Tab-separated table of C-alpha atoms and ligand atoms in Angstrom:
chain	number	residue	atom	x	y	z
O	1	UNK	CA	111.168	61.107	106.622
O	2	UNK	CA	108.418	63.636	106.101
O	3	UNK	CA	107.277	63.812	102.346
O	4	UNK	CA	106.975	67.480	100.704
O	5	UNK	CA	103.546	68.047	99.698
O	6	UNK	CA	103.402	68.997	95.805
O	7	UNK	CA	101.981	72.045	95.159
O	8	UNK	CA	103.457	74.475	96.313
O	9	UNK	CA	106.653	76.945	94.869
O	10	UNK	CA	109.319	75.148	93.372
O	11	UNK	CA	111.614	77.785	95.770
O	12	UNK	CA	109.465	76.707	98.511
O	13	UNK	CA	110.705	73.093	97.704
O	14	UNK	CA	114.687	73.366	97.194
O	15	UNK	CA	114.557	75.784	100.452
O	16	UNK	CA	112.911	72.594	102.326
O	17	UNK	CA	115.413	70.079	101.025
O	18	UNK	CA	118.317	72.326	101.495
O	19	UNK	CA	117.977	72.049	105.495
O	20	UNK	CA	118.213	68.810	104.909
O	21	UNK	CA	122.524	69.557	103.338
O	22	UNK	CA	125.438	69.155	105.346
O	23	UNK	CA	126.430	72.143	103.557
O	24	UNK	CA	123.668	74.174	102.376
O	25	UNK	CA	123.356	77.536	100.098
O	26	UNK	CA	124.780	80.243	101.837
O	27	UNK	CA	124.046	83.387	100.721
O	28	UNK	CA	120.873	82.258	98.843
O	29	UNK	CA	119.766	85.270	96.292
O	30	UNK	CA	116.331	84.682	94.842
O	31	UNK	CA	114.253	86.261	91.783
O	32	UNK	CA	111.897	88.609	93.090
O	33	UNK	CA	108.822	86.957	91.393
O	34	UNK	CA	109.512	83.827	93.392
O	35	UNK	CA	109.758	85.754	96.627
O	36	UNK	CA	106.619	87.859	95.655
O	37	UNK	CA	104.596	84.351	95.323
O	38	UNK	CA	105.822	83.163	98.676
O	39	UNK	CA	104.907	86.229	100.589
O	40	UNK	CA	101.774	86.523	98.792
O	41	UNK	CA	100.844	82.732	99.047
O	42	UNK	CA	101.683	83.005	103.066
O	43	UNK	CA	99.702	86.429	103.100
O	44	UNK	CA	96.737	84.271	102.421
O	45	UNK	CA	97.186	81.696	104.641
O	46	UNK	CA	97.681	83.629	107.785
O	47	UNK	CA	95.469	86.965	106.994
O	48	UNK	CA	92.287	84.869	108.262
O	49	UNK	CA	93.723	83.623	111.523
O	50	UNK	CA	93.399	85.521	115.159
O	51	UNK	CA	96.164	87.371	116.813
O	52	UNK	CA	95.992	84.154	119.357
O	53	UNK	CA	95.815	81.212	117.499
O	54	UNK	CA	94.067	78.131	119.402
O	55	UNK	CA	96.569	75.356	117.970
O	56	UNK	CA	95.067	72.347	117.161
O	57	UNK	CA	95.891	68.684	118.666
O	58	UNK	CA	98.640	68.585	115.573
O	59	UNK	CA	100.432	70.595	118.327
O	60	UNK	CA	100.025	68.168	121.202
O	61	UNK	CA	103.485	66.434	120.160
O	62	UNK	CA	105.493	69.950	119.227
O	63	UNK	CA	108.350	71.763	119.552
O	64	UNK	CA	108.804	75.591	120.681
O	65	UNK	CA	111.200	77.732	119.351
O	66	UNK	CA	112.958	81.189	120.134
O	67	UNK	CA	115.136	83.689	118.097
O	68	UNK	CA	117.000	82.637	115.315
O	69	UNK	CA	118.336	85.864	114.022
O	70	UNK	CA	119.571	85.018	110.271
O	71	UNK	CA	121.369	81.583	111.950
O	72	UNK	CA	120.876	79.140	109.047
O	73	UNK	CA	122.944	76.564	111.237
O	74	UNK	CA	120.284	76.165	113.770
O	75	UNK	CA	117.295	76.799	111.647
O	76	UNK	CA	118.413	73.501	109.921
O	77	UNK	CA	119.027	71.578	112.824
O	78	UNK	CA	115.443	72.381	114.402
O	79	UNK	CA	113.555	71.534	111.159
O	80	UNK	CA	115.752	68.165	110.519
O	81	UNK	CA	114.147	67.003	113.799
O	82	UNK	CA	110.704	67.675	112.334
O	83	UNK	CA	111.577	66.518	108.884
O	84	UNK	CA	112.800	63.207	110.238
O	85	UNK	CA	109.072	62.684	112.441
O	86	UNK	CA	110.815	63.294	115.330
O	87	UNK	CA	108.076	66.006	116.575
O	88	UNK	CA	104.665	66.563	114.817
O	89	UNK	CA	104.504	70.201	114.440
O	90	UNK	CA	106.793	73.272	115.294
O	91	UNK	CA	105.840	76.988	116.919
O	92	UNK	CA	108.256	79.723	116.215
O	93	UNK	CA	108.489	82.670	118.282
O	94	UNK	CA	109.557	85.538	115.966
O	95	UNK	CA	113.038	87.240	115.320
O	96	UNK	CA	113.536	85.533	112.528
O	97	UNK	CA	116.236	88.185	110.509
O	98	UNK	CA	118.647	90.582	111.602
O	99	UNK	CA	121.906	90.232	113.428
O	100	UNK	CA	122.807	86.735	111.525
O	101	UNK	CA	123.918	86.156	108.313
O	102	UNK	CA	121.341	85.229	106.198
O	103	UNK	CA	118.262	86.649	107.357
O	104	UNK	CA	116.882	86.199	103.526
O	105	UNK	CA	117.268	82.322	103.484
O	106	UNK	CA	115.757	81.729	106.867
O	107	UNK	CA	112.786	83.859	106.970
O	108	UNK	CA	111.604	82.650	103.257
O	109	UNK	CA	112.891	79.157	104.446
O	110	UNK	CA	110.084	79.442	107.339
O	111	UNK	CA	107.632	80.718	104.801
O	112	UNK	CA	107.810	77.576	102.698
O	113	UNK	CA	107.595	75.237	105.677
O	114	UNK	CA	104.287	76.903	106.767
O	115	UNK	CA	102.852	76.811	103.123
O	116	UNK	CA	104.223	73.103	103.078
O	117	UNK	CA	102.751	71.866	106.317
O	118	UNK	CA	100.402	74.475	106.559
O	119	UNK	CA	98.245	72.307	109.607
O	120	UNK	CA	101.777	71.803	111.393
O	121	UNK	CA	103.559	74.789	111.133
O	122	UNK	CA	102.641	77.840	113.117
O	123	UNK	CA	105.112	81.060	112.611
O	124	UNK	CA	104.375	84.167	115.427
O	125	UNK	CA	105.576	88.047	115.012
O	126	UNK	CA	109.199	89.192	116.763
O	127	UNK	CA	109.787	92.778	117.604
O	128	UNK	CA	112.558	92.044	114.277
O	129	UNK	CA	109.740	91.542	112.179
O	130	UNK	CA	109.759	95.604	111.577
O	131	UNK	CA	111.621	97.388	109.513
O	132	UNK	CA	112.692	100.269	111.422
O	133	UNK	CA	114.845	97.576	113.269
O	134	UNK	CA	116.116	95.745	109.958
O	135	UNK	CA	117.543	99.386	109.049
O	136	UNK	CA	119.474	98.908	112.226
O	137	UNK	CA	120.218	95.537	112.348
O	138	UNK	CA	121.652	94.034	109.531
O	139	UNK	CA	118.342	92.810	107.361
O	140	UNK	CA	118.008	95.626	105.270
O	141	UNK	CA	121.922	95.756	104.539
O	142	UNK	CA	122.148	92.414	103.392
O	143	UNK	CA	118.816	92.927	100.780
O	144	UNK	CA	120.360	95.848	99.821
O	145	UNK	CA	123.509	93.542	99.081
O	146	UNK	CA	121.522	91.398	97.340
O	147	UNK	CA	119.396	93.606	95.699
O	148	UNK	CA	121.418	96.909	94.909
O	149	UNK	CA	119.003	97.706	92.006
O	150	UNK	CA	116.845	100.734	93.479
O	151	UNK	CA	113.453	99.604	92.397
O	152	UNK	CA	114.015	95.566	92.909
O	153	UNK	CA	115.230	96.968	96.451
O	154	UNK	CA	112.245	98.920	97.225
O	155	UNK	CA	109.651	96.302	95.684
O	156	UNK	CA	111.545	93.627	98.082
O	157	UNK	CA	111.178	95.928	101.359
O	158	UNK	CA	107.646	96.822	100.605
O	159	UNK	CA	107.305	92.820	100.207
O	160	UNK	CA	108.710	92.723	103.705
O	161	UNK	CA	106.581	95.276	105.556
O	162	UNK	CA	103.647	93.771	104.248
O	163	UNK	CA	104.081	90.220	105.308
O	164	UNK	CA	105.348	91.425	108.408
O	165	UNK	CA	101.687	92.305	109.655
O	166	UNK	CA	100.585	89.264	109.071
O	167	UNK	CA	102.530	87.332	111.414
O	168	UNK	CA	99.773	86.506	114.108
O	169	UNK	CA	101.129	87.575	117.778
O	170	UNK	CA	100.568	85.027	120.092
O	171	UNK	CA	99.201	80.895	120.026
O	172	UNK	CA	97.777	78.765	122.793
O	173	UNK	CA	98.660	75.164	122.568
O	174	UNK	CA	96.684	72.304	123.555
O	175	UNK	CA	98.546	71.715	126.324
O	176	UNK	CA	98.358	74.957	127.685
O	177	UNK	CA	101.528	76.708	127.009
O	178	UNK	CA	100.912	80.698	125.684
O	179	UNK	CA	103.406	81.513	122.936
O	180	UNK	CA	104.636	84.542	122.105
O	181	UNK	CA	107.652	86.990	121.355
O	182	UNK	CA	108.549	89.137	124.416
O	183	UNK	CA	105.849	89.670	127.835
O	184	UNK	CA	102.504	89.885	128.727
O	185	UNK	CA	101.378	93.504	128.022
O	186	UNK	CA	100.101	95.946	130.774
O	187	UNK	CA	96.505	95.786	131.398
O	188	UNK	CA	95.889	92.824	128.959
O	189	UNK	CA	93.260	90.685	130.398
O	190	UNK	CA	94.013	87.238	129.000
O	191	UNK	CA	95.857	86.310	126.068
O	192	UNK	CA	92.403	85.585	124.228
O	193	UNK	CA	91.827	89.523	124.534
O	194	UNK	CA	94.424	89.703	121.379
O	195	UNK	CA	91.910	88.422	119.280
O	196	UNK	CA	90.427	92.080	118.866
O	197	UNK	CA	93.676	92.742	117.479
O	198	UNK	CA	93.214	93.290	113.410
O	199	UNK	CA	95.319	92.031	110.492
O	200	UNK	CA	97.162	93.669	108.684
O	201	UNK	CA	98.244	95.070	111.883
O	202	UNK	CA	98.582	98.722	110.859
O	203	UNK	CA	94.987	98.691	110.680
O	204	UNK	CA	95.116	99.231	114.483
O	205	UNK	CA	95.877	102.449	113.650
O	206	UNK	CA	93.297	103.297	111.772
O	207	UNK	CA	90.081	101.966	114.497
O	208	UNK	CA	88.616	104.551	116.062
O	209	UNK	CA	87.668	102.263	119.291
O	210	UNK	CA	90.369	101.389	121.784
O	211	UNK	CA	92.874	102.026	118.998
O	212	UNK	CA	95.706	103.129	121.691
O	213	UNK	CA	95.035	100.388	123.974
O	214	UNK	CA	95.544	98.024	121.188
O	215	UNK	CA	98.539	99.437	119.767
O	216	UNK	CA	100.365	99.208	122.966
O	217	UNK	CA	99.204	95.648	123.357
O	218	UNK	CA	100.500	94.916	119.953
O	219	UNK	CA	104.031	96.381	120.705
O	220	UNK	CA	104.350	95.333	124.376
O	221	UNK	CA	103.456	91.378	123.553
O	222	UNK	CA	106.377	91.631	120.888
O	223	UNK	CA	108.803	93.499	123.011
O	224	UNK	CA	107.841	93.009	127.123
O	225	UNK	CA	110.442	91.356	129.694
O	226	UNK	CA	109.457	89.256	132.758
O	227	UNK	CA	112.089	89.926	135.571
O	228	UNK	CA	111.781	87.114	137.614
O	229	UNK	CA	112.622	89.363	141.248
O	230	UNK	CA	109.654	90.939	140.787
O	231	UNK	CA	105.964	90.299	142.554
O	232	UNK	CA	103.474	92.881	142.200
O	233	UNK	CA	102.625	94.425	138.985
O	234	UNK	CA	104.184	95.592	136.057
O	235	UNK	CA	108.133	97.784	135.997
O	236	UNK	CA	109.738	100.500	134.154
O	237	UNK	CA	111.991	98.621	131.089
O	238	UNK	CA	115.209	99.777	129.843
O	239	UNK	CA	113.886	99.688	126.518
O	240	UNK	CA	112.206	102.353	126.524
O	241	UNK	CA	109.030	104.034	127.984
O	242	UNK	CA	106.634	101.905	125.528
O	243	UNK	CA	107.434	98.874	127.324
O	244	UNK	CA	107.443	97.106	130.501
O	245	UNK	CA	108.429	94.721	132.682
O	246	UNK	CA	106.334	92.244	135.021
O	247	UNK	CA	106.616	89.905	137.651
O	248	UNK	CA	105.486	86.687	139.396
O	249	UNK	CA	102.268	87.885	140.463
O	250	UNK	CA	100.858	88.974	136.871
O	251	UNK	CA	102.145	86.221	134.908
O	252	UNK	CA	99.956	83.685	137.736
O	253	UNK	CA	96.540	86.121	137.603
O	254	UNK	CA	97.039	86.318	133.506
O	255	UNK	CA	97.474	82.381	133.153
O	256	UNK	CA	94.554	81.677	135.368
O	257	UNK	CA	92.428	84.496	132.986
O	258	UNK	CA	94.192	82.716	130.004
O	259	UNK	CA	92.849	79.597	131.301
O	260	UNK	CA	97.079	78.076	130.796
O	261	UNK	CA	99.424	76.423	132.838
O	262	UNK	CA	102.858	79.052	131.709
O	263	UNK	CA	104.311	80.648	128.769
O	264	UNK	CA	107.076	80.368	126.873
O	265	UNK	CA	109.000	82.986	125.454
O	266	UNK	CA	112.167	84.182	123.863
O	267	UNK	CA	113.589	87.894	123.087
O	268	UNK	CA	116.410	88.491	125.478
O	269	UNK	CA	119.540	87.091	124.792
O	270	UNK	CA	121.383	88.037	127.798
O	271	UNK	CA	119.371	85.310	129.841
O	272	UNK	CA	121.117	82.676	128.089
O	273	UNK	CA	119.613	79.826	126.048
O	274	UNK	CA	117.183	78.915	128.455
O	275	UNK	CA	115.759	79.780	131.757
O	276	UNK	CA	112.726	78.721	134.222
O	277	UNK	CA	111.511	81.425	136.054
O	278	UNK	CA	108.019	81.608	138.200
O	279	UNK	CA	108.589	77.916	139.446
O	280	UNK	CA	107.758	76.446	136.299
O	281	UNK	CA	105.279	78.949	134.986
O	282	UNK	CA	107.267	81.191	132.389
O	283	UNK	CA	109.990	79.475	130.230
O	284	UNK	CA	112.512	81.490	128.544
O	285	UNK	CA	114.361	79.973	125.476
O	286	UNK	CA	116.968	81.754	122.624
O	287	UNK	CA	117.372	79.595	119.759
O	288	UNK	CA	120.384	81.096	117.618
O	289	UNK	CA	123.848	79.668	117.905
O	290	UNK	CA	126.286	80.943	119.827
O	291	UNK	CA	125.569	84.441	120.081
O	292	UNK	CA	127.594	87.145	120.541
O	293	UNK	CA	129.308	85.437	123.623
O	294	UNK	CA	125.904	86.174	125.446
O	295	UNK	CA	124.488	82.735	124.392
O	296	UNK	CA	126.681	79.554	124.421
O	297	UNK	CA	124.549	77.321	123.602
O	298	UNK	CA	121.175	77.125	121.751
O	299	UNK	CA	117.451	75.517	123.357
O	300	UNK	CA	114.144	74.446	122.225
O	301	UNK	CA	111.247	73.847	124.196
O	302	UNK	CA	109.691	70.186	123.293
O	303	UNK	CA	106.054	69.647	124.675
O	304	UNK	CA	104.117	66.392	124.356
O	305	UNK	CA	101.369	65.184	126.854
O	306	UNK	CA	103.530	63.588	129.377
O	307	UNK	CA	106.140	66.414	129.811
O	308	UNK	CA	107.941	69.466	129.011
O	309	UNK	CA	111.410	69.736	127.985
O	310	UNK	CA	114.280	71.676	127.218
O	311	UNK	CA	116.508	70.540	124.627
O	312	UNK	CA	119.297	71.762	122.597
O	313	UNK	CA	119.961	71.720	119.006
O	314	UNK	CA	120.887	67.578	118.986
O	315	UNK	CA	117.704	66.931	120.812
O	316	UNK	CA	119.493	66.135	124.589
O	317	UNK	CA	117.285	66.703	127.461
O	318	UNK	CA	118.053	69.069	129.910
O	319	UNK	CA	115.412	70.789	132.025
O	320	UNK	CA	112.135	68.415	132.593
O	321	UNK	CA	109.003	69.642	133.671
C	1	LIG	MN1	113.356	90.119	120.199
């Protein structure tokens, strides 16, 4: 079993050993000085790194994971397999609250694992991470539950939109998988090219150079779709006119750029828990339990140097590249 650094928040620490519980917390409330420290103490550990984080070769054994949504039951199955050795370090993809039940407990459970295994522990940005989408799906409801004074309420979102743009947006592993959130963004180069990309985020809107190219970059890596009957170039998405989709073609000319053999990727749950599209080159994985009928089943991708793998929540191998 993996030992838990002292050191660190004595929240941090329970939140750890509670995914350990065969029944743990539910409907966790914290004091808002603890959860200040957290999101502070994280702030300062991810403000210096890129928008694409090279991974170091802690991530050579490690496993890749999509949505979890507020889904405490699968967040604690994925981190028992790192907590037991199993894998060596973890990458999350975003979407992190909303939709589940307790969005609080999982996001700040996250939190503590990177400022635990700081060298191990690599959390990305979700289109969820926003707050204009926790007003309409379910995050800001259930702090507003938990926190119906006005003031502790409005201290705790502030908290939130802060931290938020410090999620970095995409991460490179050493064996050449891109991770991030949604799709490769129209008229981004190679994944590198997010580098430019400030933190906090909103400071993208505040450069004068390039500032709308970036922005859209920022948005469309968070919230982009591959659709796997496409060739050429990039589509029109049904999310809106911000966003786009993209096909075989792009994703082979931006892995070449990117120097990387696919990407892996999460965001749509209608796809299932996992899918292989591009003959091996994009993986798509949803990591939440069964999700509103669309997902039966939740996956993780698990990459060491002799192969890729899907798995699901009790570490069976399916797919095998
Ligand atoms: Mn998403």
């Amino acid at each position: 079993m993996r030992e838990i650094p002292n050191g660190i928040p004595e929240l941090c620490k329970n939140l750890i050993l509670d995914t350990l519980q065969i029944t743990p917390l539910s409907n966790a409330i914290f004091n808002i000085e603890e959860l200040a420290d957290v999101i502070n103490q994280f702030i300062e550990l991810e403000g210096n790194k890129s928008n694409c984080i090279e991974l170091s070769t802690n991530y050579i054994d490690t496993l890749i994971i999509g949505d979890i949504h507020g889904d405490v039951t699968s967040l604690n199955k994925i981190v028992s397999h790192f907590l037991e050795g199993k894998v060596n370090s973890m990458v999350f993809l975003g979407d992190y609250v909303d939709r589940g039940d307790d969005s609080l407990k999982v996001i700040i459970t996250l939190l503590s694992l990177a400022l635990a295994f700081p060298n191990n522990i690599q959390l990305l940005r979700g289109n969820h991470e926003d707050s204009a989408l926790n007003r309409r799906y379910g995050f800001t409801k259930e702090l507003y539950q938990k926190y119906p004074d006005k003031g502790d309420f409005s201290a705790i979102e502030s908290l939130f939109d802060l931290l938020y743009e410090y999620f970095s947006l995409s991460a490179l592993t050493p064996g050449g998988t891109i991770c991030f959130h949604g799709g490769i963004p129209n008229g981004l180069e190679k994944i590198q090219s997010l580098q430019k990309i400030p933190k906090p985020h909103s400071q993208v809107i505040l450069m004068n150079e390039n500032r709308d190219e970036y922005y859209q970059y920022l948005q469309q890596v968070m919230w982009n779709d591959p659709d796997e009957n496409m060739k050429e170039g990039y589509g029109n998405s049904k999310r809106g006119s911000n966003f786009h989709t993209f096909g075989s073609e792009v994703t082979e000319e931006f892995l070449s750029k990117s120097n990387a053999k696919r990407i892996a990727r999460a965001h749509e749950s209608h796809r299932g828990g996992f899918q292989n599209i591009f003959n091996g080159k994009l993986l798509h994985i949803f990591s939440s339990q069964p999700y509103f009928g669309l997902v039966k089943k939740a996956y993780i991708i698990h990459e060491t140097p002799e192969k890729t793998t899907i798995r699901d929540l009790d570490f069976n191998e399916f797919l095998v590249l």
